[in-house]
Amino acid sequence: MKFRPCIDIHNGHVVQIVGSSLRDENDSAQNNFVSEKDSAYYANLYKENGLSGGHIIILNGKDSEYYEATKAEAVKALQTYKGGMQIGGGITDKNAEEYILAGASHIIVTSYVFSDGKICYNNLNRLNSAVGREHICLDVSCRMRNGKYYVVTDRWQKFTDVVLDENLIVSLSEYCDELLVHAVDVEGRKAGINATIAGILEKSPIPVTYAGGISSLDDIAKIRSIGNNKIDFTIGTALNIFGGDLDLMEVIRCTQ
């Protein structure tokens, strides 16, 4: 079990948002926190504390007027902590290598793989050809609909036809090195974890990171128990470095 730090960037700033509130229209989101510090500050903080494998997420779409500023912040973090963080947001086989060369350990992909609501294995194979399976993290973040958890794309706004379950996890593991799953319905709400999703992730044959709702050391203990100490986790809004009450150093100590 490992703590994976995060750097979420929206409209050119490091932020923490309510995940389900993100909209491309007017580049809007319900912010829990907007940092006065840049992405390099957080990347260096993670580097100094030996926190590897964290996630940098570009939250603006490519058509946004803020996209270039957001991308620049993301690349700044990669260059500050080369080889120490992963990056996601608008990545395809055409630009994946660019981010690896900029310092990313992995590229994080959702929309390019879950194209038109289904898994596009051609695109998966193109990614593998572009950067290699060892540099790919597939994001299977999900939201509930009709009692099941469906993978969502386009910054968590569009439902696919793909259900998150053990079969999906095992199948995708052949094409990537890691998996990342945001429980979008509880993301940024500090209301506790989604135990059902965590239970699905326990079946993963490759490293997997859970995100969403963690607000206390008790929540981390629940992840540890459900995942038999195998599921990694990330925390955003609840951390004191993002305006929350949960101390970063306490989180680090509880996983050592």
Short mmCIF file of C-alpha atoms in Angstrom, two decimals, residues 23-238:
data_model
loop_
_atom_site.label_atom_id
_atom_site.label_comp_id
_atom_site.label_asym_id
_atom_site.label_seq_id
_atom_site.Cartn_x
_atom_site.Cartn_y
_atom_site.Cartn_z
CA ARG A 23 -17.79 21.13 -17.08
CA ASP A 24 -16.08 22.09 -20.33
CA GLU A 25 -18.69 24.80 -20.88
CA ASN A 26 -17.22 28.05 -19.54
CA ASP A 27 -14.34 25.97 -18.07
CA SER A 28 -16.34 25.69 -14.87
CA ALA A 29 -15.95 23.60 -11.73
CA GLN A 30 -16.83 23.82 -8.07
CA ASN A 31 -13.50 24.59 -6.44
CA ASN A 32 -12.60 23.35 -2.99
CA PHE A 33 -9.18 24.94 -3.22
CA VAL A 34 -7.18 27.15 -5.60
CA SER A 35 -3.49 27.32 -4.75
CA GLU A 36 -1.35 30.43 -4.74
CA LYS A 37 1.64 28.14 -5.35
CA ASP A 38 2.57 26.71 -8.73
CA SER A 39 2.84 23.08 -9.76
CA ALA A 40 6.63 23.02 -9.31
CA TYR A 41 6.18 23.73 -5.60
CA TYR A 42 4.08 20.61 -5.13
CA ALA A 43 6.28 18.46 -7.37
CA ASN A 44 9.34 19.46 -5.35
CA LEU A 45 7.49 18.81 -2.08
CA TYR A 46 6.69 15.28 -3.22
CA LYS A 47 10.23 14.75 -4.45
CA GLU A 48 11.75 15.88 -1.15
CA ASN A 49 9.52 13.43 0.72
CA GLY A 50 10.22 10.50 -1.60
CA LEU A 51 6.63 10.26 -2.84
CA SER A 52 6.82 8.70 -6.29
CA GLY A 53 4.12 7.57 -8.70
CA GLY A 54 1.80 10.53 -8.16
CA HIS A 55 -0.64 11.87 -10.72
CA ILE A 56 -0.67 15.19 -12.57
CA ILE A 57 -4.08 15.77 -14.17
CA ILE A 58 -4.80 18.37 -16.87
CA LEU A 59 -8.45 19.27 -16.26
CA ASN A 60 -9.00 21.57 -19.25
CA GLY A 61 -9.97 20.26 -22.65
CA LYS A 62 -7.83 21.01 -25.69
CA ASP A 63 -10.39 23.53 -26.97
CA SER A 64 -10.22 25.57 -23.78
CA GLU A 65 -8.64 29.02 -23.79
CA TYR A 66 -6.81 27.89 -20.63
CA TYR A 67 -5.43 24.65 -22.09
CA GLU A 68 -1.95 25.91 -22.94
CA ALA A 69 -1.50 27.53 -19.52
CA THR A 70 -2.70 24.37 -17.81
CA LYS A 71 -0.43 22.18 -19.93
CA ALA A 72 2.54 24.46 -19.19
CA GLU A 73 1.96 24.03 -15.46
CA ALA A 74 1.77 20.27 -15.90
CA VAL A 75 5.04 20.11 -17.83
CA LYS A 76 6.70 22.32 -15.22
CA ALA A 77 5.82 19.75 -12.55
CA LEU A 78 7.16 16.89 -14.70
CA GLN A 79 10.45 18.68 -15.23
CA THR A 80 10.75 19.44 -11.52
CA TYR A 81 10.36 15.77 -10.57
CA LYS A 82 11.59 13.83 -13.59
CA GLY A 83 10.57 10.19 -13.53
CA GLY A 84 8.61 10.69 -10.32
CA MET A 85 5.11 11.46 -11.56
CA GLN A 86 2.51 10.40 -14.12
CA ILE A 87 0.39 12.69 -16.28
CA GLY A 88 -3.09 12.52 -17.76
CA GLY A 89 -5.44 14.71 -19.74
CA GLY A 90 -5.99 14.63 -23.50
CA ILE A 91 -3.26 12.09 -24.16
CA THR A 92 -3.21 9.97 -27.34
CA ASP A 93 -0.60 7.97 -29.22
CA LYS A 94 0.36 11.21 -31.02
CA ASN A 95 1.49 13.15 -27.94
CA ALA A 96 2.26 10.40 -25.41
CA GLU A 97 5.99 10.33 -26.12
CA GLU A 98 6.18 14.10 -25.67
CA TYR A 99 5.20 13.73 -22.03
CA ILE A 100 7.52 10.79 -21.41
CA LEU A 101 10.41 12.86 -22.79
CA ALA A 102 9.33 15.76 -20.55
CA GLY A 103 9.80 13.55 -17.50
CA ALA A 104 6.62 11.52 -16.95
CA SER A 105 7.05 7.96 -15.71
CA HIS A 106 3.65 7.03 -17.19
CA ILE A 107 0.95 8.60 -19.31
CA ILE A 108 -2.60 8.30 -17.95
CA VAL A 109 -5.30 7.68 -20.55
CA THR A 110 -9.08 7.36 -20.56
CA SER A 111 -10.94 9.06 -23.40
CA TYR A 112 -8.60 7.89 -26.17
CA VAL A 113 -9.05 4.27 -25.11
CA PHE A 114 -12.76 4.39 -24.27
CA SER A 115 -13.72 5.93 -27.59
CA ASP A 116 -17.40 6.23 -28.57
CA GLY A 117 -18.41 4.59 -25.31
CA LYS A 118 -16.51 1.35 -25.85
CA ILE A 119 -12.98 0.02 -25.46
CA CYS A 120 -10.97 0.75 -28.59
CA TYR A 121 -8.31 -1.94 -28.68
CA ASN A 122 -6.74 -0.41 -31.78
CA ASN A 123 -6.00 2.73 -29.79
CA LEU A 124 -4.68 0.64 -26.91
CA ASN A 125 -2.29 -1.07 -29.29
CA ARG A 126 -1.22 2.29 -30.75
CA LEU A 127 -0.37 3.54 -27.25
CA ASN A 128 1.67 0.42 -26.58
CA SER A 129 3.56 0.96 -29.82
CA ALA A 130 4.14 4.64 -29.02
CA VAL A 131 5.56 4.39 -25.50
CA GLY A 132 5.41 0.76 -24.35
CA ARG A 133 3.12 -0.97 -21.88
CA GLU A 134 5.52 -0.10 -19.03
CA HIS A 135 4.69 3.60 -19.43
CA ILE A 136 0.89 3.31 -19.58
CA CYS A 137 -1.60 3.87 -16.76
CA LEU A 138 -5.24 3.41 -17.72
CA ASP A 139 -7.73 5.60 -15.88
CA VAL A 140 -11.01 3.75 -15.38
CA SER A 141 -12.68 6.39 -13.24
CA CYS A 142 -16.37 5.72 -12.86
CA ARG A 143 -19.78 6.99 -11.84
CA MET A 144 -22.91 5.13 -10.80
CA ARG A 145 -25.86 4.69 -13.13
CA ASN A 146 -28.71 2.22 -12.66
CA GLY A 147 -26.93 0.49 -9.84
CA LYS A 148 -23.66 -0.14 -11.69
CA TYR A 149 -20.40 1.76 -12.01
CA TYR A 150 -19.62 2.87 -15.55
CA VAL A 151 -16.32 4.21 -16.82
CA VAL A 152 -16.62 7.93 -17.62
CA THR A 153 -14.58 9.95 -20.12
CA ASP A 154 -13.98 13.55 -21.21
CA ARG A 155 -13.05 14.81 -17.79
CA TRP A 156 -15.68 12.54 -16.17
CA GLN A 157 -18.59 14.10 -18.07
CA LYS A 158 -19.57 11.29 -20.49
CA PHE A 159 -20.75 7.81 -19.56
CA THR A 160 -19.40 4.89 -21.57
CA ASP A 161 -21.08 1.50 -21.97
CA VAL A 162 -18.21 -0.12 -20.03
CA VAL A 163 -18.94 -1.40 -16.52
CA LEU A 164 -16.17 -1.40 -13.93
CA ASP A 165 -15.86 -4.97 -12.65
CA GLU A 166 -13.24 -7.64 -12.04
CA ASN A 167 -13.33 -8.85 -15.64
CA LEU A 168 -12.55 -5.36 -16.95
CA ILE A 169 -9.69 -4.91 -14.50
CA VAL A 170 -8.09 -8.23 -15.45
CA SER A 171 -8.58 -7.67 -19.19
CA LEU A 172 -7.06 -4.19 -19.24
CA SER A 173 -4.07 -5.27 -17.17
CA GLU A 174 -2.63 -6.94 -20.27
CA TYR A 175 -2.26 -3.54 -21.95
CA CYS A 176 -0.93 -1.31 -19.17
CA ASP A 177 1.43 -1.14 -16.23
CA GLU A 178 -0.98 0.46 -13.74
CA LEU A 179 -4.61 1.43 -13.22
CA LEU A 180 -6.07 4.59 -11.68
CA VAL A 181 -9.67 4.83 -10.51
CA HIS A 182 -11.43 7.96 -9.30
CA ALA A 183 -14.74 7.25 -7.58
CA VAL A 184 -16.16 10.39 -9.18
CA ASP A 185 -19.40 10.51 -7.19
CA VAL A 186 -17.45 11.03 -3.96
CA GLU A 187 -14.41 12.82 -5.45
CA GLY A 188 -13.66 16.07 -3.62
CA ARG A 189 -16.48 15.64 -1.10
CA LYS A 190 -14.48 14.37 1.92
CA ALA A 191 -17.40 12.07 2.70
CA GLY A 192 -15.59 8.75 2.97
CA ILE A 193 -14.52 6.12 0.47
CA ASN A 194 -16.61 4.07 -1.93
CA ALA A 195 -16.06 0.61 -0.49
CA THR A 196 -17.72 -1.15 -3.43
CA ILE A 197 -15.25 0.29 -5.93
CA ALA A 198 -12.33 -0.42 -3.60
CA GLY A 199 -13.48 -4.04 -3.38
CA ILE A 200 -13.39 -4.37 -7.16
CA LEU A 201 -9.86 -2.96 -7.29
CA GLU A 202 -8.60 -5.55 -4.83
CA LYS A 203 -8.77 -8.05 -7.70
CA SER A 204 -6.27 -6.15 -9.84
CA PRO A 205 -3.21 -8.17 -10.91
CA ILE A 206 -1.22 -4.93 -11.46
CA PRO A 207 -0.67 -1.83 -9.29
CA VAL A 208 -3.88 0.15 -8.86
CA THR A 209 -4.62 3.49 -7.21
CA TYR A 210 -7.95 4.49 -5.63
CA ALA A 211 -9.03 8.14 -5.41
CA GLY A 212 -12.18 9.67 -3.99
CA GLY A 213 -13.59 10.69 -0.62
CA ILE A 214 -10.63 9.94 1.64
CA SER A 215 -10.70 12.42 4.52
CA SER A 216 -9.16 10.67 7.52
CA LEU A 217 -6.67 8.07 8.67
CA ASP A 218 -9.66 5.79 9.30
CA ASP A 219 -10.52 5.98 5.60
CA ILE A 220 -6.96 4.95 4.76
CA ALA A 221 -7.28 2.04 7.19
CA LYS A 222 -10.47 0.95 5.39
CA ILE A 223 -8.65 0.99 2.04
CA ARG A 224 -5.88 -1.07 3.61
CA SER A 225 -8.37 -3.62 4.96
CA ILE A 226 -10.52 -3.91 1.83
CA GLY A 227 -7.51 -4.10 -0.45
CA ASN A 228 -5.45 -6.48 1.69
CA ASN A 229 -2.71 -3.83 1.76
CA LYS A 230 -2.42 -3.92 -2.06
CA ILE A 231 -4.44 -0.86 -3.17
CA ASP A 232 -2.54 2.42 -3.40
CA PHE A 233 -4.45 5.64 -2.72
CA THR A 234 -4.40 9.34 -3.40
CA ILE A 235 -5.83 12.23 -1.39
CA GLY A 236 -6.59 15.73 -2.57
CA THR A 237 -9.07 18.09 -0.93
CA ALA A 238 -8.67 16.66 2.58
#
